[in-house]
Amino acid sequence: MSWMFPVLSRRNFFKASCGIAGLTLLKPSTSVASPAALPQDQAEKSYSICNFCSSLCNIEVTTRTIAGVKRVVKLDGNPHSTLNRGKICARGQSGLRQTYDTDRFKQPLIRVEGSQRGEMKFRAVSWQEAWEYIATRQKHAQIKPWEWTMIGGWTSCVFYMNWSVPFALANEIPNIVASPMQHCVATGHFGTDSLTGNFNIHDEVLPDYDHAKYILLIGNNASMGAVSTCRVVRFATALKNGAKVVAVDPRLSETAAKAHEWLAIRPGTDLEFSLALLKEMLDHGYYDSEFLRTYTNLPFLVYQDAQGQWQLARDAEKRPLAAEEGTNHIRTLPAYTNKNTRDVEGQPFYPALVAEDLVWEGRPVVTVFQAQQAEIKDCTPEWAEKITTIPAATIRRIAYEFGTTRPAIIDPGWHGARYGNIMMTRRVQAMIQTLNGGIDQEGGWVMSGEFHHKLEGFQHAKAHGEQLPAPMETLPGIEFVNMLVNALSKGENFSHGHPGWGWAYAAQQKAAGQPWVAVPAIADEGMKESIEGKLLWRGEKYQTRALFINAANPVRHYYSDAHWKEMMRHPNMELIICLEVLPSDTTPYVDVILPSSTYLERSEPNIYGNGVNSDLAVTTRYAAIEPLYDSAEAPDVLLELTRIISGAPERLFQAMERLTRLPAAAVQDALEKQRQAGHKAPFSRACREISFQVTAQRLGTTVENLDKILREKGVYPEAHWRDLLKTAGVPRKLPTTTPSGRLEFFSSIFEGLRMQGATGPHFNVLAGYFPAQCRADKSMDEPLAADEFYFTYGKTTTVSYGSTNSNNPVIAAINTLKKDLYTGVWIHPQRAAQLQIRHGDAIILTNTLSGQTAAGRAYLTRQIRPDTLFIHSSFGIENPQLTRSFGMGGTATNKLIPHIVEPVVAGFRSQEFTLRIAKA
Amino acid sequence: MQHYAMVINLNACVGCNACMAACAMENQTPVWSNKWRTYVHDIELTVGDSARRRFFPRLCNHCDNPPCMSVCPTGATRKLDNGIVFVDDATCMGCEACALACPYDARYTFEYRDVAAGKKFFGELIHRESPSMDKCSFCAHRVAAGQNPACVQTCVTSARIFGDLNDPNDYVARLVTSGVAKPLLPHLGTRPNVFYIGEINLG
Amino acid sequence: MYYTTQHYWTWWLALYLFLGGMGAASVAISCLTDMYLKPHPQLVLWGNLSGFMMLNIGSSMLFLHLLHHLAVINVLVPTVLLNKPDAWIAWGTQFIVWMMLLSLLYALPYMRASAFFQKLPIVNKILECKLIAWLDAQITKVQRIIGWLATLSSIGTVIYTGLLLQSFPAVALWNNPGVPILFSISAFSTALAFLLLALYLAIKDDQDHQLIALFERADLILVGLEIVVIFVFFQYTTTSSESARHSAHLLWNDNGWLIGFLTLGLIVPFLLELKGVIHGWKGHAPIIIAALLVLNGGYLLRYYFMNAGVYGMPYPPHAYSVYRAPEQGINQMTIIIPEENPQVINGTSDDLVN
């Protein structure tokens, strides 16, 4: 070895000189001691919850105090957490640099007189001046409660719903627009939810990858690749145990890179693939028939009415009917239960999945199972192959593998807002998962501890005819949605008689014979019309003139950006306030910016459940450091806004008492004490205090003990998931929150919407086919023009959705390192060559449907289908005050996507067009 | 005495970059200059029209026969008893010979402007005072306190595994002695202590 | 596998290597000539003092190149040879320091006796002071010893650079015994060329015919040897490992190497000197031109060696997004992958461990 040289240290010298038997190369001398560990005694640890995605990982925060200044130095996963098992992702690790981001808002800002919305021209003011400004504007413009709209982002939804919804009701503001409803929670998830009874599948189902033998991910990179840490740590076990992983995705995503098989499906054809899979499984018996008979409504009897619609056969009391296996005797089943094993008379019953030659009240009836088969009888693998480009033999094989390997997981999937038929695709996915019996089952989908906990309470109250208190905290699944929808959609709930403008607009559209949205919950459909004065309610204009934006960035992550800029700049818009941490692309369009603290500076005003963890536990945040700046907490801001809008802050306490567990009197007392002590954010502190009391009581312990455990471990464990399954598993132990209590293949929810007059394939009570409409008048398998592409987009592992954490210096550095990969437009080299586009070339993209254009840079890769373009949606930031995000390049996807929605929940159809590209 | 080593399982890495962020925060590496102690490469492999995607984390291999140590004239680079190849940034004068000697591109420069930027970025918490060559230290300070290196600790799929080759019961030791985990460029004679489990996906 | 050059030691270090080799060898040649061929104060003054200045500039360049300047003390102390005898920079630093001192010391008596220095302000005052006068006397007593110490430390300085480059195992172009030999030959060749220029243009002593003829002949032989060694390198790099082949590709496709170094730096001066040795030239111009070309060649040799050293790794170097096709020349290149996309490895199903 040329670089090795015998080292003549004193020790070696003697050794060498005393008999050199072969001049073997002596090891270099090593020093004895390791470098000293960093001064651990100055380090402190506290616990918190990460703020950068829905995994809600529990984190351990290390702080260090030097020269009297305490700083956060490191974040790690909380090793005591069974949710993320001591791990966090790149965003989690970098999170402390958001707190120390030099671009943060440090004090309240008011728009400079004479400047326009769109210009980032603000002047620093005191809180007093900011509130006075808001109060004056509110009064001067006489903004009515229904003319306010709250716009919430994910943070405000997850953590501050218990204030936002009471705020809305206390101030009689019926309007909330919140992401990610139209993006995923309402769209795709709603499809799954309609079968399982969940409200928000990816916050309520944590698939048990640990024990799964087969994992099928369709159009889903978010679970693994984007990263949902609580899922990935379990997926890692699956990989280690040799589970087979199949990823169906037009591009070679991070997930597909880990899969044994990457099926490069044509974008927009997931439904065809899924239906073919479903058909194969139903036709060939790849299902757990005992499970299906017992716990689903597949045995229910249905008939086709004169219009060809499937209707449930019901007795006089509206109870469902089923046929007995073998005898074909028709019996009545309980309307609400988890099991079909007893009829309404309590007799044992073994329902048939398939019944031939049945007649009921003169009509031919079949089972839902048979109806479903009939509904998709044309959805063969050969048919699917044509559109998806996945070979029929592969589809058959996957169906066989999935259907006969147990336990198996078809991962529920996330971003539903790509096509109008994704909701249906997710329904079909849920059906496929159900066919395997993999609902609330080891190795299958497992409901969260919180869901089980709420469900137990709900079912108990239902069985005893009791009213549940604190509906926001106690209603599980779809029941929660129902409550929220009922609250906001009915004008009679408000003294002013206005429902949310979304509902008013839907009614207006419906009356005019125009396309209308059946469940415009928390959506932006109709907002523009309201702002422009084109919406009428009971003959009068229903205007929207004021916005309160909390932790949301709609200019960047709603569609399109021009649409939102127009709305916010409209002369009818009197006042826009936002509560924000960093300058986003939305902040240039507001009038007042209120600085928010970051999560590490905050002791939460509430004790929360442990996210999607299958184990039941509670957790909260302890502030690691004092707030760096003159920032505010959301509850206190909402309280002050209540005072300004309604003049009666006590209404907020009352609304909270009605909806959450916090008793108004106790909260008010605590608030008074906090105020007298001169504490900042007194309302937030008061709520935390009472929350601790209420939670400790529920847990059967003391506040001191609860605090102690949370300080020492970060989580207070309540129950293990296996134990929860034994008592609250759905549907094996308890009915789920669907209207029938069973897992619903025939969807009562869509039946309900149908009864309200919603028609069309989106509202099919069964799984049915309708294509994505990416081509104006062609089917997807017809050739594209030479410069025409299908379009898909997705997340990076480093940036949360369209958020401002692209500005985090650590994140920005990683993104810069991989800049081409992350900010480029992915194009297959074959297509690029035909267009003479080389790697790195500047290109212009044009939406063939809307004419919208955007700029980009070509990234040539074979990791994308030749007929498709892919863009990471984390970039294209326009606000130069976000100094590290700005100038990163990339293409803002919402510059290319028009505002087109599907009719169920106004879910965005953000990929239903083609793009043309050209060299710039 | 321990002989620390790392195994990286390429079948598990999802390319999430958590390790890069963790290392940067733990070791105060110069993110403002985009220089890192560890990288996760995102590599595309093609044959004809087919494509595969490989995530490849890499770092200093803490060789048993480290060329960077032999060429270091000041003795700043030295091998600890526990196997970690460590750089004493006060002693290092920054001649960069180690960067040329390293076959694994593990080294980077920490310059005067990085020291200044670091003082702004980390304030009084900055670990270092002087510029030098730098590289991964297997988080020697954490290891001394009985913890895993930061990258290993946070790796969401446990693709990085840390252990002691001198302990026959250690998982890393077993992976290495079984031959499942293999080092990089072994023919150069560096005797590295980072071992890779190659992708066993034939799909 | 990805193949890349490095960006740490490029033209700046190449300049030092050139100056260091040439300066040190000049000192060795001057001292040996003065000791064994004929006493030659002018040559010693030119050789040693130029050598001293060249190493001065060179070491300053090295010093400035450091990341942490003050820590240079850690190699300046001679105990570094006990701590790190395996590090060639440690040896080199010591060689340089002692060589610079000793070359000055050897030249000191000649400086004091030289009319030029006696007339040089400030310097003449220093040279006349008691301490220097005493030093002069001591040196004269042990002149041979000083001369040999200067020569040996100079030779150490010449050879160590090649050994330093050889000690980097990942680069086939460097990690072979040819490099120390090539660099040593080149150092002495450039030193002879420099001294020839000094003799022709500065010293201009008619008595130096034979010495000049000897130097020319020696230089001819060394340039010839260098051509042979380059040929050997050609054979080696084009038949050896991937790293070597990539280096070969870089070098033998580069006009700077082919024309600047090979042709102008080796072959043309060889031919000029060959005619000079065999037939002789009428004037001095051809030899002076040859000497200048040799000097140019000396720098270019080191420049290209630093820039054409290729590392092979299983991942791209971190600055992956910067690349050029090889045809565009070595000094624009950091990565050598002629791909449409620098991240993509084409054509092979990659194996993890080679």
PDB file of C-alpha atoms in Angstrom, chain A residues 1 3-5 27-38 40 45 64-67 69 71-77 79 86-91 93-94 96-97 100 224-225 227 229 232-236 239-240 251-255 257-262 797-798 809-818 821-822 826 828-830 859-863 866 872, chain B residues 1 9-28 31-32 34 36 39-55 64-71 78-82 86 120-125 127 140-142 144-145 147 150-158 160 171 188-191 199-203:
ATOM      1  CA  MET A   1       0.000   0.000   0.000  1.00  0.00           C
ATOM      2  CA  TRP A   3       0.462   5.422   1.317  1.00  0.00           C
ATOM      3  CA  MET A   4       1.128   3.379   4.367  1.00  0.00           C
ATOM      4  CA  PHE A   5       4.335   4.155   6.142  1.00  0.00           C
ATOM      5  CA  LYS A  27      -0.824   0.363  12.234  1.00  0.00           C
ATOM      6  CA  PRO A  28      -0.557   4.063  12.826  1.00  0.00           C
ATOM      7  CA  SER A  29      -0.712   5.097  16.408  1.00  0.00           C
ATOM      8  CA  THR A  30      -4.124   6.099  17.560  1.00  0.00           C
ATOM      9  CA  SER A  31      -5.046   8.510  20.227  1.00  0.00           C
ATOM     10  CA  VAL A  32      -6.699   6.995  23.212  1.00  0.00           C
ATOM     11  CA  ALA A  33      -9.640   9.126  24.010  1.00  0.00           C
ATOM     12  CA  SER A  34     -12.624  10.024  21.830  1.00  0.00           C
ATOM     13  CA  PRO A  35     -13.459  13.664  21.603  1.00  0.00           C
ATOM     14  CA  ALA A  36     -15.490  14.703  24.529  1.00  0.00           C
ATOM     15  CA  ALA A  37     -19.214  14.508  24.221  1.00  0.00           C
ATOM     16  CA  LEU A  38     -20.745  17.961  23.821  1.00  0.00           C
ATOM     17  CA  GLN A  40     -24.873  17.414  27.741  1.00  0.00           C
ATOM     18  CA  LYS A  45     -35.187  18.100  26.433  1.00  0.00           C
ATOM     19  CA  ARG A  64     -29.257  24.591  24.972  1.00  0.00           C
ATOM     20  CA  THR A  65     -28.689  27.701  27.014  1.00  0.00           C
ATOM     21  CA  ILE A  66     -25.533  29.671  26.416  1.00  0.00           C
ATOM     22  CA  ALA A  67     -24.904  33.203  27.601  1.00  0.00           C
ATOM     23  CA  VAL A  69     -30.038  32.611  25.691  1.00  0.00           C
ATOM     24  CA  ARG A  71     -32.053  28.063  21.744  1.00  0.00           C
ATOM     25  CA  VAL A  72     -33.502  25.027  20.089  1.00  0.00           C
ATOM     26  CA  VAL A  73     -30.574  23.033  18.745  1.00  0.00           C
ATOM     27  CA  LYS A  74     -31.983  19.719  17.587  1.00  0.00           C
ATOM     28  CA  LEU A  75     -35.201  17.927  16.842  1.00  0.00           C
ATOM     29  CA  ASP A  76     -35.587  14.182  16.916  1.00  0.00           C
ATOM     30  CA  GLY A  77     -38.386  11.695  16.862  1.00  0.00           C
ATOM     31  CA  PRO A  79     -38.511   7.486  21.168  1.00  0.00           C
ATOM     32  CA  GLY A  86     -38.499   7.836  17.322  1.00  0.00           C
ATOM     33  CA  LYS A  87     -38.111   8.869  13.675  1.00  0.00           C
ATOM     34  CA  ILE A  88     -38.781  12.085  11.814  1.00  0.00           C
ATOM     35  CA  CYS A  89     -38.233  13.107   8.223  1.00  0.00           C
ATOM     36  CA  ALA A  90     -36.171  15.908   6.640  1.00  0.00           C
ATOM     37  CA  ARG A  91     -38.880  18.500   7.241  1.00  0.00           C
ATOM     38  CA  GLN A  93     -35.400  17.572  11.347  1.00  0.00           C
ATOM     39  CA  SER A  94     -35.130  21.003   9.720  1.00  0.00           C
ATOM     40  CA  LEU A  96     -36.199  24.465  14.085  1.00  0.00           C
ATOM     41  CA  ARG A  97     -34.869  26.620  11.295  1.00  0.00           C
ATOM     42  CA  TYR A 100     -35.227  30.967  13.375  1.00  0.00           C
ATOM     43  CA  MET A 224     -44.040   6.490   1.668  1.00  0.00           C
ATOM     44  CA  GLY A 225     -42.316   8.903  -0.604  1.00  0.00           C
ATOM     45  CA  VAL A 227     -42.883  11.205   3.659  1.00  0.00           C
ATOM     46  CA  THR A 229     -43.181   8.996   8.798  1.00  0.00           C
ATOM     47  CA  VAL A 232     -42.885   4.637   6.526  1.00  0.00           C
ATOM     48  CA  VAL A 233     -41.568   3.223   9.780  1.00  0.00           C
ATOM     49  CA  ARG A 234     -44.120   0.460   9.453  1.00  0.00           C
ATOM     50  CA  PHE A 235     -43.523   0.020   5.754  1.00  0.00           C
ATOM     51  CA  ALA A 236     -39.861  -0.526   6.587  1.00  0.00           C
ATOM     52  CA  LEU A 239     -39.978  -4.570   3.396  1.00  0.00           C
ATOM     53  CA  LYS A 240     -37.743  -6.291   5.849  1.00  0.00           C
ATOM     54  CA  ARG A 251     -43.904   7.940 -12.725  1.00  0.00           C
ATOM     55  CA  LEU A 252     -41.121   6.206 -10.907  1.00  0.00           C
ATOM     56  CA  SER A 253     -41.827   7.885  -7.615  1.00  0.00           C
ATOM     57  CA  GLU A 254     -39.949   7.244  -4.381  1.00  0.00           C
ATOM     58  CA  THR A 255     -42.588   4.650  -3.581  1.00  0.00           C
ATOM     59  CA  ALA A 257     -38.567   2.857  -6.510  1.00  0.00           C
ATOM     60  CA  LYS A 258     -39.073   0.671  -3.464  1.00  0.00           C
ATOM     61  CA  ALA A 259     -41.707  -1.510  -5.056  1.00  0.00           C
ATOM     62  CA  HIS A 260     -41.064  -4.924  -6.505  1.00  0.00           C
ATOM     63  CA  GLU A 261     -43.230  -3.958  -9.422  1.00  0.00           C
ATOM     64  CA  TRP A 262     -43.745  -0.535 -10.861  1.00  0.00           C
ATOM     65  CA  THR A 797     -39.848  14.650   0.265  1.00  0.00           C
ATOM     66  CA  THR A 798     -38.627  17.976   1.539  1.00  0.00           C
ATOM     67  CA  PRO A 809     -32.488  27.038   4.791  1.00  0.00           C
ATOM     68  CA  VAL A 810     -31.770  23.355   5.322  1.00  0.00           C
ATOM     69  CA  ILE A 811     -34.640  22.320   3.085  1.00  0.00           C
ATOM     70  CA  ALA A 812     -33.683  24.927   0.502  1.00  0.00           C
ATOM     71  CA  ALA A 813     -30.125  23.632   0.481  1.00  0.00           C
ATOM     72  CA  ILE A 814     -31.250  20.056  -0.154  1.00  0.00           C
ATOM     73  CA  ASN A 815     -33.573  21.253  -2.883  1.00  0.00           C
ATOM     74  CA  THR A 816     -30.789  23.264  -4.454  1.00  0.00           C
ATOM     75  CA  LEU A 817     -28.558  20.217  -4.437  1.00  0.00           C
ATOM     76  CA  LYS A 818     -31.173  18.265  -6.338  1.00  0.00           C
ATOM     77  CA  LEU A 821     -34.681  16.755 -10.291  1.00  0.00           C
ATOM     78  CA  TYR A 822     -37.026  18.687  -8.052  1.00  0.00           C
ATOM     79  CA  TRP A 826     -40.016  15.643 -16.129  1.00  0.00           C
ATOM     80  CA  HIS A 828     -39.220  11.346 -21.368  1.00  0.00           C
ATOM     81  CA  PRO A 829     -36.113  11.670 -23.586  1.00  0.00           C
ATOM     82  CA  GLN A 830     -37.909  10.092 -26.532  1.00  0.00           C
ATOM     83  CA  TYR A 859     -35.606  17.470 -16.929  1.00  0.00           C
ATOM     84  CA  LEU A 860     -35.087  14.485 -19.152  1.00  0.00           C
ATOM     85  CA  THR A 861     -35.764  11.192 -17.492  1.00  0.00           C
ATOM     86  CA  ARG A 862     -37.081   7.737 -18.226  1.00  0.00           C
ATOM     87  CA  GLN A 863     -38.763   7.728 -14.861  1.00  0.00           C
ATOM     88  CA  PRO A 866     -43.475   9.085 -22.601  1.00  0.00           C
ATOM     89  CA  HIS A 872     -43.108  18.675  -8.323  1.00  0.00           C
TER      90      HIS A 872
ATOM     91  CA  MET B   1     -12.925  -1.772  22.496  1.00  0.00           C
ATOM     92  CA  ASN B   9     -29.585  -1.113   3.208  1.00  0.00           C
ATOM     93  CA  LEU B  10     -30.321   0.194  -0.267  1.00  0.00           C
ATOM     94  CA  ASN B  11     -33.565  -1.745  -0.333  1.00  0.00           C
ATOM     95  CA  ALA B  12     -34.942   0.427   2.424  1.00  0.00           C
ATOM     96  CA  CYS B  13     -33.826   3.945   1.560  1.00  0.00           C
ATOM     97  CA  VAL B  14     -36.750   5.980   0.199  1.00  0.00           C
ATOM     98  CA  GLY B  15     -34.673   9.037  -0.615  1.00  0.00           C
ATOM     99  CA  CYS B  16     -36.371  11.215   1.976  1.00  0.00           C
ATOM    100  CA  ASN B  17     -33.203  13.191   2.844  1.00  0.00           C
ATOM    101  CA  ALA B  18     -33.982  13.111   6.567  1.00  0.00           C
ATOM    102  CA  CYS B  19     -30.434  11.971   7.292  1.00  0.00           C
ATOM    103  CA  MET B  20     -28.982  14.948   5.461  1.00  0.00           C
ATOM    104  CA  ALA B  21     -31.112  17.359   7.471  1.00  0.00           C
ATOM    105  CA  ALA B  22     -30.399  15.584  10.757  1.00  0.00           C
ATOM    106  CA  CYS B  23     -26.654  15.613  10.177  1.00  0.00           C
ATOM    107  CA  ALA B  24     -26.681  19.272   9.216  1.00  0.00           C
ATOM    108  CA  MET B  25     -28.516  20.235  12.386  1.00  0.00           C
ATOM    109  CA  GLU B  26     -26.509  17.954  14.654  1.00  0.00           C
ATOM    110  CA  ASN B  27     -23.094  18.843  13.259  1.00  0.00           C
ATOM    111  CA  GLN B  28     -23.676  22.402  12.092  1.00  0.00           C
ATOM    112  CA  VAL B  31     -25.968  24.339   4.507  1.00  0.00           C
ATOM    113  CA  TRP B  32     -25.554  27.892   3.240  1.00  0.00           C
ATOM    114  CA  ASN B  34     -24.481  23.448   0.197  1.00  0.00           C
ATOM    115  CA  TRP B  36     -22.649  18.174   3.466  1.00  0.00           C
ATOM    116  CA  TYR B  39     -25.519  12.788   0.725  1.00  0.00           C
ATOM    117  CA  VAL B  40     -28.454  10.802  -0.520  1.00  0.00           C
ATOM    118  CA  HIS B  41     -27.949  10.451  -4.224  1.00  0.00           C
ATOM    119  CA  ASP B  42     -30.974  10.010  -6.441  1.00  0.00           C
ATOM    120  CA  ILE B  43     -29.687   7.940  -9.315  1.00  0.00           C
ATOM    121  CA  GLU B  44     -31.448   6.828 -12.442  1.00  0.00           C
ATOM    122  CA  LEU B  45     -30.302   3.597 -14.015  1.00  0.00           C
ATOM    123  CA  THR B  46     -31.396   2.742 -17.511  1.00  0.00           C
ATOM    124  CA  VAL B  47     -31.016  -0.089 -19.948  1.00  0.00           C
ATOM    125  CA  GLY B  48     -32.648   0.868 -23.205  1.00  0.00           C
ATOM    126  CA  ASP B  49     -35.957   2.389 -22.297  1.00  0.00           C
ATOM    127  CA  SER B  50     -36.434   0.859 -18.904  1.00  0.00           C
ATOM    128  CA  ALA B  51     -35.580   2.825 -15.818  1.00  0.00           C
ATOM    129  CA  ARG B  52     -34.796   2.106 -12.219  1.00  0.00           C
ATOM    130  CA  ARG B  53     -34.353   4.564  -9.437  1.00  0.00           C
ATOM    131  CA  ARG B  54     -31.785   4.087  -6.746  1.00  0.00           C
ATOM    132  CA  PHE B  55     -31.355   6.118  -3.601  1.00  0.00           C
ATOM    133  CA  ASP B  64      -9.317   1.066   8.783  1.00  0.00           C
ATOM    134  CA  ASN B  65      -6.608   2.046   6.320  1.00  0.00           C
ATOM    135  CA  PRO B  66      -7.578   5.628   5.663  1.00  0.00           C
ATOM    136  CA  PRO B  67      -5.580   7.371   2.927  1.00  0.00           C
ATOM    137  CA  CYS B  68      -6.820  10.709   4.242  1.00  0.00           C
ATOM    138  CA  MET B  69      -5.047  10.048   7.517  1.00  0.00           C
ATOM    139  CA  SER B  70      -1.762   9.005   5.933  1.00  0.00           C
ATOM    140  CA  VAL B  71      -1.477  12.126   3.842  1.00  0.00           C
ATOM    141  CA  ARG B  78      -6.558  10.592  13.255  1.00  0.00           C
ATOM    142  CA  LYS B  79      -8.242   7.294  13.979  1.00  0.00           C
ATOM    143  CA  LEU B  80      -9.829   6.885  17.370  1.00  0.00           C
ATOM    144  CA  ASP B  81      -9.626   3.645  19.308  1.00  0.00           C
ATOM    145  CA  ASN B  82     -13.236   2.946  18.475  1.00  0.00           C
ATOM    146  CA  PHE B  86     -11.827  12.015  13.336  1.00  0.00           C
ATOM    147  CA  LYS B 120     -24.714  34.212  12.132  1.00  0.00           C
ATOM    148  CA  PHE B 121     -26.700  31.041  11.617  1.00  0.00           C
ATOM    149  CA  PHE B 122     -26.071  29.324  14.942  1.00  0.00           C
ATOM    150  CA  GLY B 123     -25.159  32.277  17.106  1.00  0.00           C
ATOM    151  CA  GLU B 124     -23.305  31.489  20.262  1.00  0.00           C
ATOM    152  CA  LEU B 125     -24.024  27.796  19.789  1.00  0.00           C
ATOM    153  CA  HIS B 127     -19.204  24.446  17.724  1.00  0.00           C
ATOM    154  CA  ALA B 140     -18.400  10.803  17.681  1.00  0.00           C
ATOM    155  CA  HIS B 141     -19.826  13.089  20.357  1.00  0.00           C
ATOM    156  CA  ARG B 142     -23.150  11.235  20.311  1.00  0.00           C
ATOM    157  CA  ALA B 144     -19.460   8.846  23.239  1.00  0.00           C
ATOM    158  CA  ALA B 145     -22.767   9.452  25.014  1.00  0.00           C
ATOM    159  CA  GLN B 147     -26.309   7.294  21.182  1.00  0.00           C
ATOM    160  CA  ALA B 150     -27.917  11.495  14.013  1.00  0.00           C
ATOM    161  CA  CYS B 151     -28.488  10.070  10.545  1.00  0.00           C
ATOM    162  CA  VAL B 152     -29.045   6.577  11.900  1.00  0.00           C
ATOM    163  CA  GLN B 153     -31.278   7.831  14.649  1.00  0.00           C
ATOM    164  CA  THR B 154     -33.695   9.550  12.315  1.00  0.00           C
ATOM    165  CA  CYS B 155     -33.630   7.238   9.310  1.00  0.00           C
ATOM    166  CA  VAL B 156     -37.320   6.602   8.812  1.00  0.00           C
ATOM    167  CA  THR B 157     -36.900   3.191   7.226  1.00  0.00           C
ATOM    168  CA  SER B 158     -33.926   2.162   9.319  1.00  0.00           C
ATOM    169  CA  ARG B 160     -28.909   3.046   8.126  1.00  0.00           C
ATOM    170  CA  TYR B 171     -26.631  -6.922  14.036  1.00  0.00           C
ATOM    171  CA  LEU B 188      -8.252   0.089  -3.177  1.00  0.00           C
ATOM    172  CA  GLY B 189      -7.318  -1.364   0.170  1.00  0.00           C
ATOM    173  CA  THR B 190      -8.918   1.318   2.288  1.00  0.00           C
ATOM    174  CA  ARG B 191     -10.724  -1.277   4.448  1.00  0.00           C
ATOM    175  CA  GLU B 199     -30.736  -4.100  -4.007  1.00  0.00           C
ATOM    176  CA  ILE B 200     -32.061  -7.607  -4.249  1.00  0.00           C
ATOM    177  CA  ASN B 201     -35.067  -6.646  -6.293  1.00  0.00           C
ATOM    178  CA  LEU B 202     -35.154  -8.565  -9.518  1.00  0.00           C
ATOM    179  CA  GLY B 203     -38.498  -7.130 -10.614  1.00  0.00           C
TER     180      GLY B 203
END
